[in-house]
XYZ file of C-alpha atoms in Angstrom:
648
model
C -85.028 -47.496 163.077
C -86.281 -47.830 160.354
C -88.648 -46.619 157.244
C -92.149 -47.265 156.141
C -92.829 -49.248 152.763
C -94.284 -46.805 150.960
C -95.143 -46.916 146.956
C -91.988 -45.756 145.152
C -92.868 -42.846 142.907
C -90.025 -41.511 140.263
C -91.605 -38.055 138.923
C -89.342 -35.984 137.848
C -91.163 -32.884 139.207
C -89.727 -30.787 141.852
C -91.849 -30.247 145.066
C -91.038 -27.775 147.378
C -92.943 -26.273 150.516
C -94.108 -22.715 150.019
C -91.866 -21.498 153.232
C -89.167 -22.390 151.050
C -86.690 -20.351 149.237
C -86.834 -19.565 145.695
C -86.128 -23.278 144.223
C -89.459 -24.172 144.822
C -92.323 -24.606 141.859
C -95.152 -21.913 140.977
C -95.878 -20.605 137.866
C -96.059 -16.187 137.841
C -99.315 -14.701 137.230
C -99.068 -11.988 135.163
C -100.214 -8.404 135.477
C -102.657 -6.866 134.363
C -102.653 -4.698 131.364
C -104.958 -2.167 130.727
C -106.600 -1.815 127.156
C -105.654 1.475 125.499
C -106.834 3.215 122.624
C -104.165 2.801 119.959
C -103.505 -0.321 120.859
C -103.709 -3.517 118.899
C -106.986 -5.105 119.546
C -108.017 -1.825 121.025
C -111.238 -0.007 119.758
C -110.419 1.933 116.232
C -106.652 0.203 116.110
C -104.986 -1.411 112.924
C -106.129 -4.996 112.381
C -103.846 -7.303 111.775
C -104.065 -7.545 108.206
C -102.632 -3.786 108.252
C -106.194 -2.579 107.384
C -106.835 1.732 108.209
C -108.371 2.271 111.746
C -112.096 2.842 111.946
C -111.837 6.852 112.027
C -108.685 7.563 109.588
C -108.350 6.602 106.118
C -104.413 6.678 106.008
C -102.642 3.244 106.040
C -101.785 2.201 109.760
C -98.531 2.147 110.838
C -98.277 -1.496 111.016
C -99.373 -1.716 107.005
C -96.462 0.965 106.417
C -93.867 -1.241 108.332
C -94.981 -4.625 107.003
C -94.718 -3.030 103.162
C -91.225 -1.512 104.128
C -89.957 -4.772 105.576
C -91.212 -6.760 102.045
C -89.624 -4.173 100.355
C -86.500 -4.255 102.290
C -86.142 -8.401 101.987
C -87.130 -7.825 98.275
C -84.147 -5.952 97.718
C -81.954 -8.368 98.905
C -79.838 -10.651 96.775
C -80.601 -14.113 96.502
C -77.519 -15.535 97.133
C -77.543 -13.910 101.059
C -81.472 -14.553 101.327
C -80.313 -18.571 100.814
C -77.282 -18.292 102.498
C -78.940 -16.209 105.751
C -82.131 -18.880 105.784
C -79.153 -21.478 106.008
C -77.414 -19.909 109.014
C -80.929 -19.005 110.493
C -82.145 -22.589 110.075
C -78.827 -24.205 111.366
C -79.112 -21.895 114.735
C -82.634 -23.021 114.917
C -81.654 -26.622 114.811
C -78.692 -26.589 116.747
C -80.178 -24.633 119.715
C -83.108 -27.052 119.438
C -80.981 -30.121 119.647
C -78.672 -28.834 122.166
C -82.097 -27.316 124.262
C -83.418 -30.760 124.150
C -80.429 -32.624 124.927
C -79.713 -30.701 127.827
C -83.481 -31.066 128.913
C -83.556 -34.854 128.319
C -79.892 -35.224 130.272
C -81.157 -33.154 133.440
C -85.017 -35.056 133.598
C -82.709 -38.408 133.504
C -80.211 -37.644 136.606
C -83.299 -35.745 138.701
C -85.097 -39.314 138.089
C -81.561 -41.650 138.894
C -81.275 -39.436 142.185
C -85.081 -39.473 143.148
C -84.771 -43.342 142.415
C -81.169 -43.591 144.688
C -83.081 -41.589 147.052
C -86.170 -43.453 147.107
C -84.031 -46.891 147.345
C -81.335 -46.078 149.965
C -83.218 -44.376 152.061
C -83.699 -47.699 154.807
C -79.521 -48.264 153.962
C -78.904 -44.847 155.252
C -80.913 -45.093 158.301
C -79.685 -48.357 159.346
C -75.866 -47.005 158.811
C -75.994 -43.523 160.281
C -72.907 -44.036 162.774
C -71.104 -45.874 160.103
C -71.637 -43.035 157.642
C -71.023 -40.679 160.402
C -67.590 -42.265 161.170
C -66.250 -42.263 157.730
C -67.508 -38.748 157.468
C -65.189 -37.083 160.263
C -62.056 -39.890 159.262
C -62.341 -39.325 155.248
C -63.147 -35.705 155.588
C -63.954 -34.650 151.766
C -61.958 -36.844 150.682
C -64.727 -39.896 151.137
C -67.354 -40.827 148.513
C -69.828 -41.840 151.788
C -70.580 -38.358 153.179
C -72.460 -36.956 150.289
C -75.862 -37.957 152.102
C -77.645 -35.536 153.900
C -79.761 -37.151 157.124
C -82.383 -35.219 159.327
C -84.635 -36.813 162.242
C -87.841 -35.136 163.476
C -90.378 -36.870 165.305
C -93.804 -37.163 164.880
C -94.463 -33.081 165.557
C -91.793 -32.227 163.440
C -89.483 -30.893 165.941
C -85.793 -31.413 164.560
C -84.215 -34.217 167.224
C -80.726 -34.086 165.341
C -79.146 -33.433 161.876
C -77.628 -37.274 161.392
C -75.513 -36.637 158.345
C -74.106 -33.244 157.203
C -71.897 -33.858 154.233
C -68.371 -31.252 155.110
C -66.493 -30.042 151.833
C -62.970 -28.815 151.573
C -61.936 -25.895 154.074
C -64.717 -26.584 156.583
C -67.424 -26.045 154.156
C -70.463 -27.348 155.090
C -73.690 -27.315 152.622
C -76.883 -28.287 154.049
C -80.735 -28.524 152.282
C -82.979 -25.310 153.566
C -86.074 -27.609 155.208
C -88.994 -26.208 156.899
C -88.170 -24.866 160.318
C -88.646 -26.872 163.419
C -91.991 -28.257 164.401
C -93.546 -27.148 160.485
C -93.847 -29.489 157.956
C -94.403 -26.657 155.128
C -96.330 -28.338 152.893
C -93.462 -31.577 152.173
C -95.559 -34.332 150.999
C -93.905 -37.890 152.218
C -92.595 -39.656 149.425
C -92.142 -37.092 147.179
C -88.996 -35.497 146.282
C -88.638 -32.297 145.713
C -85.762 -29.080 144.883
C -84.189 -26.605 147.605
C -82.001 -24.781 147.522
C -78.502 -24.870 149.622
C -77.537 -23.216 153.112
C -73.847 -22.796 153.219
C -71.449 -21.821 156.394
C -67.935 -21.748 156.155
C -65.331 -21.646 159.327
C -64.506 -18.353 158.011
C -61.038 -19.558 156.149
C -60.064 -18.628 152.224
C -62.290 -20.885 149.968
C -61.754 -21.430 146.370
C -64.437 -20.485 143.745
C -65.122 -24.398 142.813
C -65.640 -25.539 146.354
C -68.218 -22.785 146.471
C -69.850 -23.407 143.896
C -70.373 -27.187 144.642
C -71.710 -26.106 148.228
C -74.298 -23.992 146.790
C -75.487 -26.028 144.336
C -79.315 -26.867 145.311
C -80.552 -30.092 147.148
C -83.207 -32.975 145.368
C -84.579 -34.252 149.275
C -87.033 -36.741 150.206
C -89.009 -36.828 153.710
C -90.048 -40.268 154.490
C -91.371 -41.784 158.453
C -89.101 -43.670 160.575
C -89.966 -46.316 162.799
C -87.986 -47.395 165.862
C -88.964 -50.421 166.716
C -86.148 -51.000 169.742
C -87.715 -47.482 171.517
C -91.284 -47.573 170.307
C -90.783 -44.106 168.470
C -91.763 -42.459 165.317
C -91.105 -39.783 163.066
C -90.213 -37.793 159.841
C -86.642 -37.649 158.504
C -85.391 -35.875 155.316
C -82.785 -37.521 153.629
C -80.676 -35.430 150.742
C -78.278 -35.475 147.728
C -76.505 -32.105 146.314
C -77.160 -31.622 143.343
C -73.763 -30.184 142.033
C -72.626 -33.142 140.566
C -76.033 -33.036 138.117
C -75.320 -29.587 137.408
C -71.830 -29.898 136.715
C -72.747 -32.338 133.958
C -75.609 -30.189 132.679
C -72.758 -27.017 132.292
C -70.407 -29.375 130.626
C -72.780 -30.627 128.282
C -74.050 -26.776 127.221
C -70.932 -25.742 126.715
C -70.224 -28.634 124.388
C -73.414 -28.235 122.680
C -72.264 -24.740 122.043
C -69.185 -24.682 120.947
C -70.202 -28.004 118.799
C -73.019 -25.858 117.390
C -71.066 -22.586 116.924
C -68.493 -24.584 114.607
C -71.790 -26.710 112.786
C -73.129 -23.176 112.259
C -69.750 -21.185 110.817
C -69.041 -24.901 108.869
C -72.608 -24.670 107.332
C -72.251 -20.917 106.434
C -69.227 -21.317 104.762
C -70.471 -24.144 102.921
C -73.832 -22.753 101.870
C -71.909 -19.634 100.764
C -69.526 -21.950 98.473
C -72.320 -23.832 97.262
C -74.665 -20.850 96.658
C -72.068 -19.106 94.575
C -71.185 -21.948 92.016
C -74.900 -22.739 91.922
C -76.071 -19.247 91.085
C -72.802 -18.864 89.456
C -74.621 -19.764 85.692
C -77.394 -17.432 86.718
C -74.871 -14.684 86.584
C -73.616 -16.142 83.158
C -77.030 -15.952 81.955
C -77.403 -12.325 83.346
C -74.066 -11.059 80.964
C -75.763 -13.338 78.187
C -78.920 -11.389 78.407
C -77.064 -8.085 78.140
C -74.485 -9.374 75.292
C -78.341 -9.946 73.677
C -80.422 -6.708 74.507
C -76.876 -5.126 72.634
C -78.188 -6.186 69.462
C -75.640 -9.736 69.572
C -78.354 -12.274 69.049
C -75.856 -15.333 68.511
C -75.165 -15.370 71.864
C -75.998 -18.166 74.231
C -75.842 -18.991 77.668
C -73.465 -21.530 78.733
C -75.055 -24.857 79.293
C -75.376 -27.332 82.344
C -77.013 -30.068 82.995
C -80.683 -30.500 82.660
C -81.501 -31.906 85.558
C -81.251 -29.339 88.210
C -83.257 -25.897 87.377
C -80.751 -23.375 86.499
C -79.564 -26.338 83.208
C -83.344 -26.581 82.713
C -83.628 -22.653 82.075
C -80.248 -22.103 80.419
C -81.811 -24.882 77.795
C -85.098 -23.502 77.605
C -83.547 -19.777 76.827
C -81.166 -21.220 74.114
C -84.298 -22.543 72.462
C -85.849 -19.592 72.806
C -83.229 -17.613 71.381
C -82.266 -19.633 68.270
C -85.895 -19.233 67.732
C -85.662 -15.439 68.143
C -82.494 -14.994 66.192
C -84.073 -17.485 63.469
C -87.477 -15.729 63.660
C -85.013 -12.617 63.001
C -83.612 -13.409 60.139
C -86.678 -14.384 58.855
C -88.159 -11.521 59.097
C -85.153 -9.575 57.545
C -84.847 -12.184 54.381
C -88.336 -11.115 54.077
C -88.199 -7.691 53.804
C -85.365 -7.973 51.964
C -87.514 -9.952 49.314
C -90.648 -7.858 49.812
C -87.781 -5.081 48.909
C -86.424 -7.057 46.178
C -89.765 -7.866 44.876
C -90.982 -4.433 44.594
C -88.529 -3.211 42.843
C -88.479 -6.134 40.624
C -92.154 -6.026 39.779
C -91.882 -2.024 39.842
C -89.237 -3.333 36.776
C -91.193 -5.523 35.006
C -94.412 -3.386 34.852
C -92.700 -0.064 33.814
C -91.054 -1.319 30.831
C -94.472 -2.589 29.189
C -95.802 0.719 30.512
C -93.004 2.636 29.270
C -93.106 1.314 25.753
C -96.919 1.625 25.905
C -96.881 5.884 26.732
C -93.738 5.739 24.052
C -95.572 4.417 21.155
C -98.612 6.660 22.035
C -96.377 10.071 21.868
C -94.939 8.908 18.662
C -98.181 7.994 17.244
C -98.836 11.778 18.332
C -95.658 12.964 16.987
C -96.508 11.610 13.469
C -100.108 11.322 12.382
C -99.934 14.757 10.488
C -96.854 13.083 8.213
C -97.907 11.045 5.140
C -98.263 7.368 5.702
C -99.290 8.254 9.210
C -101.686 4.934 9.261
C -99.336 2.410 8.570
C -96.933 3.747 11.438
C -100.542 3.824 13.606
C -101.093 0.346 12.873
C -97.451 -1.126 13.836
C -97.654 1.351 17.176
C -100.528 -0.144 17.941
C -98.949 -3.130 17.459
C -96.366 -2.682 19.846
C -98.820 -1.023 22.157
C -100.786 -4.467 22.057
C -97.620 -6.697 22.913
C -96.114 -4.667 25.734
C -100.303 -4.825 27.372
C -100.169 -8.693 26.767
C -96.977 -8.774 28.404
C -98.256 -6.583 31.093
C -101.313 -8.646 31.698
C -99.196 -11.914 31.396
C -97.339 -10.000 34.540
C -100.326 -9.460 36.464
C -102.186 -12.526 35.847
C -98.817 -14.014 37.571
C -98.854 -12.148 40.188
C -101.843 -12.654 41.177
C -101.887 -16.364 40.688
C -98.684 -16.306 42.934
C -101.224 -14.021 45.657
C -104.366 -16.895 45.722
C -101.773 -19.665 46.023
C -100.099 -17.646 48.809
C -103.803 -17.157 50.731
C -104.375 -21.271 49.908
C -106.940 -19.935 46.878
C -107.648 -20.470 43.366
C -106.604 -24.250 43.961
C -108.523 -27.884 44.378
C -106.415 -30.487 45.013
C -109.326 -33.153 44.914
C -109.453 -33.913 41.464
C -107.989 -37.481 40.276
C -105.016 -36.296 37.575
C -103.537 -38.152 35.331
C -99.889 -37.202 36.077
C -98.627 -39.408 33.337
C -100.704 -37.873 30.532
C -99.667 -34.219 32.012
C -95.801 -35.036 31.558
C -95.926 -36.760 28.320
C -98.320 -34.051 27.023
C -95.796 -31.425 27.965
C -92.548 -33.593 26.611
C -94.629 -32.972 23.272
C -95.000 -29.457 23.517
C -91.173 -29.380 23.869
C -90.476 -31.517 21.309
C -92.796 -29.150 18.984
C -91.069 -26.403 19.967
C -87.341 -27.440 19.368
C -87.767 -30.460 16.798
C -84.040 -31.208 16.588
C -83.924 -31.798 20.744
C -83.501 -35.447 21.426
C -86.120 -35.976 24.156
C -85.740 -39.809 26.186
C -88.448 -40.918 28.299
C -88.163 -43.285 31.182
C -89.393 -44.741 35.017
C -87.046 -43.228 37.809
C -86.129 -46.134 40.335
C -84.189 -45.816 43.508
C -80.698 -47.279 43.714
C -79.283 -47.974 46.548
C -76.133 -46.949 47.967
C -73.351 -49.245 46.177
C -75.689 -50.397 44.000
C -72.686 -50.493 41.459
C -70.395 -52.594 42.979
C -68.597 -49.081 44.391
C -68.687 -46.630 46.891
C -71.431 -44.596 45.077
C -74.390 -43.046 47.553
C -77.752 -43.864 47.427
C -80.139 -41.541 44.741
C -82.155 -41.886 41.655
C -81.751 -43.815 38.414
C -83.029 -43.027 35.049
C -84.087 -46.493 33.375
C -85.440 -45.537 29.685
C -88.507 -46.941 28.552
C -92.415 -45.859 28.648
C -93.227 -43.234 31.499
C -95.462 -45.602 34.235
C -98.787 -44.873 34.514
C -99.323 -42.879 37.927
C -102.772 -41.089 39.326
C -102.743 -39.062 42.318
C -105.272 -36.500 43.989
C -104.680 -32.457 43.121
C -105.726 -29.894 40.710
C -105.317 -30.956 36.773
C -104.903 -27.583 35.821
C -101.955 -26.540 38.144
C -100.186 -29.285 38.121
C -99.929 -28.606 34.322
C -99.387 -25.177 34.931
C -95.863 -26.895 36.789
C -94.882 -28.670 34.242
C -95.294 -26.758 31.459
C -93.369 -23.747 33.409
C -90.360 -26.262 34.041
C -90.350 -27.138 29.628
C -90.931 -23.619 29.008
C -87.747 -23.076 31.277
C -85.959 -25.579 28.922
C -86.588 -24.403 26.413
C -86.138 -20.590 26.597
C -82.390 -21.408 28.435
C -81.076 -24.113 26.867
C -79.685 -24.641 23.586
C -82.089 -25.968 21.066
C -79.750 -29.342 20.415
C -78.963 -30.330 23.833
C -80.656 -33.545 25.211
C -83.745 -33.934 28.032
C -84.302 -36.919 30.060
C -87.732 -36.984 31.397
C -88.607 -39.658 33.854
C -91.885 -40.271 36.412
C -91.508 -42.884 39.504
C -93.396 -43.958 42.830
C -91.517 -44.819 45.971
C -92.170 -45.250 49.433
C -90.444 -42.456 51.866
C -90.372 -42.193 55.997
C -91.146 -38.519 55.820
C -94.529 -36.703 55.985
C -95.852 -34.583 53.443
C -96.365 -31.985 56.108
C -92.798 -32.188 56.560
C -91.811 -32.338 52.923
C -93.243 -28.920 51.928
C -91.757 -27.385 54.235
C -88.330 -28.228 53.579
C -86.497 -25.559 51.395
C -86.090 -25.610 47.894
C -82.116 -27.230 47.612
C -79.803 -30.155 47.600
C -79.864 -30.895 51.222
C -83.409 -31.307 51.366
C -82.803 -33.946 48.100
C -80.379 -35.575 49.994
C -82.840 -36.013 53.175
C -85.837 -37.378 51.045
C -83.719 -39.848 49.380
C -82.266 -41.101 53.215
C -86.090 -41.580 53.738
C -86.819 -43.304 50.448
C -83.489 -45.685 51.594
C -85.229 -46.054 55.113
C -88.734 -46.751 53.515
C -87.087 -49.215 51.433
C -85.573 -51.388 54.135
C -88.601 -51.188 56.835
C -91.562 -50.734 54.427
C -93.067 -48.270 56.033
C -94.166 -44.214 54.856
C -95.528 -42.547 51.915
C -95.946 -43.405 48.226
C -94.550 -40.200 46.411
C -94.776 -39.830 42.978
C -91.257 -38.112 41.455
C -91.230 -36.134 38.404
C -87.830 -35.554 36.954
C -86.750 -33.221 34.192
C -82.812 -33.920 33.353
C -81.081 -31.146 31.028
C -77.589 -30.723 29.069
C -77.527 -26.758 28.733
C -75.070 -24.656 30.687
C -76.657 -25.052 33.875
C -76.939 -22.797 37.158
C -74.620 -22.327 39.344
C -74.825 -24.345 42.620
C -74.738 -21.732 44.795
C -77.719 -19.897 42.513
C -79.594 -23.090 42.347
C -82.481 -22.384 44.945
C -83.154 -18.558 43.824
C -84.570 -19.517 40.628
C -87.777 -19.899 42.922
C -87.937 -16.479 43.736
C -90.042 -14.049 42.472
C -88.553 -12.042 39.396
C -85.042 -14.109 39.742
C -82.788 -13.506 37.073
C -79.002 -14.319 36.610
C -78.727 -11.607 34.587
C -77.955 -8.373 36.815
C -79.494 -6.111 33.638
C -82.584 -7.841 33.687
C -83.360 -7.483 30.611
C -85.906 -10.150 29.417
C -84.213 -10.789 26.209
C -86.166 -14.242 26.107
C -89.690 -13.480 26.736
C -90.813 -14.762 30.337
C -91.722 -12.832 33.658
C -89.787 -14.014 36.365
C -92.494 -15.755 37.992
C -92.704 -19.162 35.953
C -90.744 -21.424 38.648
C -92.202 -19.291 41.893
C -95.629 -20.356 40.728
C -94.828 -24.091 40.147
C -92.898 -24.271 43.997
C -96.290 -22.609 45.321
C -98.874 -25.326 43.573
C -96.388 -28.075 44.617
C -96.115 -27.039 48.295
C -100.060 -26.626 48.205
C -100.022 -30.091 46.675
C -98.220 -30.774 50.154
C -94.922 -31.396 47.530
C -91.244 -30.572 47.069
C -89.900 -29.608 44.149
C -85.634 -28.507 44.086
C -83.383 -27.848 41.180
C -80.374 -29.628 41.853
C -77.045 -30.135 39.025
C -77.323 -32.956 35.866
C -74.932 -35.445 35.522
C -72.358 -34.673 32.576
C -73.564 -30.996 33.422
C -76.810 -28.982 32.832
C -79.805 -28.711 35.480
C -82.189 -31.194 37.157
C -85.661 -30.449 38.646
C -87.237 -32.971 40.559
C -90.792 -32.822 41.617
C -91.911 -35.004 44.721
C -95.987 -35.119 44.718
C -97.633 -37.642 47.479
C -100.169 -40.392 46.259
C -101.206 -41.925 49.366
C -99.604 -43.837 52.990
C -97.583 -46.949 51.641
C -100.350 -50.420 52.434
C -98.619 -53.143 54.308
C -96.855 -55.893 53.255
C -99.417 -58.673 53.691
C -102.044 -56.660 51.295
C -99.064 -56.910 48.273
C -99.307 -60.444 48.564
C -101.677 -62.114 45.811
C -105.101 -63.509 46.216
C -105.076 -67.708 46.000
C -107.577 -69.909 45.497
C -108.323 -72.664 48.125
C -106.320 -74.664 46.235
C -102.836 -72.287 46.519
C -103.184 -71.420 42.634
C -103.398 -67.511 41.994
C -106.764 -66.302 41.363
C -107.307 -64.217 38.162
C -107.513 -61.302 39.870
C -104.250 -61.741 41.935
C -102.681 -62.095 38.475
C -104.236 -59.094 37.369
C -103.087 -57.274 40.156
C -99.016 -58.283 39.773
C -99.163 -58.125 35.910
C -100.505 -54.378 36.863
C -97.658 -53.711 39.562
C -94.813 -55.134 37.264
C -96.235 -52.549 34.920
């Protein structure tokens, strides 16, 4: 006996006649469902954008559900939104993976039993009695009897069931085939899925034994040929299939458990991780309430820049420092638009006052004899307090045009030398018996001296240096006739002035120079940049202006008022020595509109310094210093010209 060579065919897919039981393939049709109104896709229902039906204006049901569920997952916290996406995805992926693995394990032993089928099929028809014998002497016990034989001949009539594999207890499983004489639909070569027929001998079974009995069958129907009797046929040879879905349970439920713990691991671990990650977010949330109680130097606690929540906490701090500076801006300006009401509220009622009081005692006595000589010398009076008074106002509103960037042209080429010595002269004129030096201010640089001294500025007597520079002629002399006019009117008429004019380079902007405020730190940071200008010859020619006196001085910490507007040390303000107040706030506004610095800091040996830093123009390079030669290498006249001017 034995089997046709037929093409060996390793599909995975189950085949099963239709007369079969409920193992075999077929897809359900589905029923039929009627369209009714109401329904989605029905005539007049909600679209599925949640637009209103055709004859009703009200929002559709599904548009109220869709905006309560966005409201509802809006009002959840962000920490369980991340930490519930994390648990969802994780589920997702496990039950893929396990879904897939499960699939992929089954397809592969359905294809290694087709194939053992497919393959032993002529070894188990040419060993039938030995299979048979080992059967009834092994019992369940041997590993031969798990092949399931059955003959028909060539009308399908059933001539004997060769091999019926016998479990434990007299259990007996065999395939459900087509009945006698009916093929069913079984294609030939083809394996396909049925399920099991079990009969016991009517003893106690246990659950397992069971179980593996009814476990379904993969069978194959291939013809036999026997050559010996001339006689053909169909037989159906089987394998149980309990040993493929034993491994199939084992690997779910290892899948599952694996996946429960990967899911309860990851939710514990995304909750950890979502907490100290959102942990600064909270930080920032009792930051912002410290703040909207009126506490503007708080901060939020930093973290690194790199992830988001660092990138935000830095990004508020700046914004904060810029509120809190902004802030106090704004107060120290009211409190000077205060200060300078009041002050030129002051200044203007006192001329005013003395003004009405002449004119009611001009009243008061022009019926008395010698009423026109008192008339004359209240007039008088009358006269200086309106000079005063329109001294005052022309101040003011020089101090308004600089402040709108009018009543200034900084275009004009000005003799900044001729300026300073002119105004040294008015000083001199005014208080003979000061001793006045002149002299070029040079930079020295730190431990210049053989000490530990730090870098600054060096009086060297001798003729001021000839320096010209862009701005307006008649401000800038406005500056420095203010800062003499100061010396004068505050310092003793004996005590000593150094006055001083240099150029040198500086690594700062003039942008950046005016706006740095009016007091020794800033003098300290220009001269760092005339030390780094120095060393890599690169920045800005600035012309300085220096006026060194020996009086009593301010006070360090008063130093940078005597800008403001109507400053005065003395608490009374009484304007015992002429002046308005407004001398030095005019000269800082024409030197930061000159794009300048000026800053009063303390004199050596005592007394008070003001230092005026004006730009010229960007420093040239190196190579255009060096002197023009002739072909020769002697200098050229004009290269000599040129030095001999420098050295100057």
């Amino acid at each position: 006996m034995t089997a046709q060579d037929q093409p060996v065919r390793t599909s995975a897919q189950p085949v099963a006649a239709p007369a079969l039981a409920s193992g075999a393939p077929g897809q359900p049709v589905p029923p039929t469902v009627p369209v009714t109104p109401g329904m989605p896709g029905a005539p007049g229902a909600n679209n599925a954008n949640g637009s209103t039906s055709r004859n009703g204006g009200k929002p559709s049901v599904w548009s109220w559900l869709r905006a309560k569920f966005v409201h509802s997952v809006d009002a959840i916290p962000l920490a369980t939104k991340i930490v519930t996406c994390t648990v969802v995805l994780l589920i997702v992926g496990t039950a893929g993976i396990s879904f897939t693995l499960r699939q992929l394990v089954s397809n592969y032993m359905l294809e290694k039993t087709d194939m053992q089928l497919l393959r032993q099929s002529q070894l188990v028809l040419d060993n039938i009695k030995v299979l048979s014998a080992s059967s009834e002497d092994n019992g369940s016990n041997s590993l031969l009897n798990s092949y399931f034989l059955q003959i028909r001949d060539d009308n399908d009539v059933i001539t004997s069931n060769a091999l019926v594999p016998q479990l434990k207890d007299g259990v007996t499983s065999m395939p459900l085939l087509p009945p006698s004489g009916s093929r069913g639909g079984v294609q030939l070569q083809q394996p396909f899925t049925t399920t099991a027929h079990v009969t016991t001998n009517g003893t106690i079974t246990d659950r397992s034994t069971l179980t593996t009995a009814e476990a379904p069958w993969r069978v194959v129907a291939l013809p036999w040929v026997d050559k010996a009797a001339g006689k053909t046929g169909i037989c159906y040879i089987g394998l149980s299939m309990s040993d493929q879905l034993d491994t199939t349970r084992t690997l779910t439920r290892y899948c599952f458990t694996v996946g429960l713990a990967i899911v309860i691991l990851g939710a514990l671990l995304a909750t950890l991780l979502t907490q100290r990650t959102l942990a600064p977010l909270k930080r920032i949330e009792k930051t912002a309430a410290k703040i909207a109680a009126g506490d503007l130097s708080q901060r939020v606690p930093p973290a690194p820049e790199n992830t988001e929540v660092g990138s935000l906490a830095a990004s508020l701090n700046a914004m904060l420092a810029r509120i809190e500076q902004s802030f106090h801006e704004q107060e120290e300006t009211t409190e000077k638009m205060k200060r300078f009401v009041s002050d030129a509220s002051h200044e203007l009622r006192t001329p005013l006052a003395a003004i009405h009081g002449y004119a009611e005692l001009y009243k008061m006595q022009r019926d008395l004899p010698g009423a026109l000589e008192r008339a004359d010398e209240s007039i008088e009076h009358i006269e200086a307090s309106s000079s005063r008074m329109t001294v005052l106002v022309e101040d003011l509103l020089s101090l308004a045009r600089l402040d709108e960037g009018r009543g200034i042209d900084i275009t004009q080429q000005v003799p900044l030398t001729s300026l300073v010595a002119d105004a040294t002269d008015d000083l001199h004129a005014l208080d003979p018996e000061r001793a006045i030096r002149l002299g070029s201010l040079v930079f020295q640089p730190a431990g210049a001296d053989g000490g530990s001294s730090p870098a600054g500025l060096e009086f060297v007597e001798g003729p001021l240096p000839e320096v010209t520079l862009k701005g307006d002629g008649s401000r800038l002399r406005q500056v420095v006739t203010n800062i003499v006019g100061n010396i004068h009117r505050y310092t003793p008429a004996d005590s000593p002035v150094e006055t001083s004019i240099g150029v040198m380079p500086a690594s700062i902007s003039p942008e950046s120079l005016a706006r740095m405020p009016a007091n020794e730190t800033s003098m300290r940071y220009f001269i760092e940049a005339v030390d780094v200008s120095q060393s890599m010859q690169m920045g800005m020619n600035y012309a300085v202006i220096r006026f060194s006196d020996h009086g009593p001085g301010v006070p360090a910490e008063s130093r940078s008022k005597i800008f403001e507007r109507f400053y005065t040390a003395d608490p009374s303000r009484a304007r015992l020595k002429g002046g308005t107040g407004l001398g030095m706030a005019i000269a800082q506004s024409v030197v930061k509109a000159h794009k300048g610095f000026i800053c009063a800091t303390g004199s050596q040996g005592g007394g008070l310094t003001l230092t005026v830093v004006l730009p010229i123009a960007p420093l040239e390079p190196a190579s255009s210093a060096i002197p023009a030669a002739s072909h020769d290498g002697k200098e050229t006249r004009k290269g000599r010209t040129e030095r001999q001017h420098r050295s100057k």
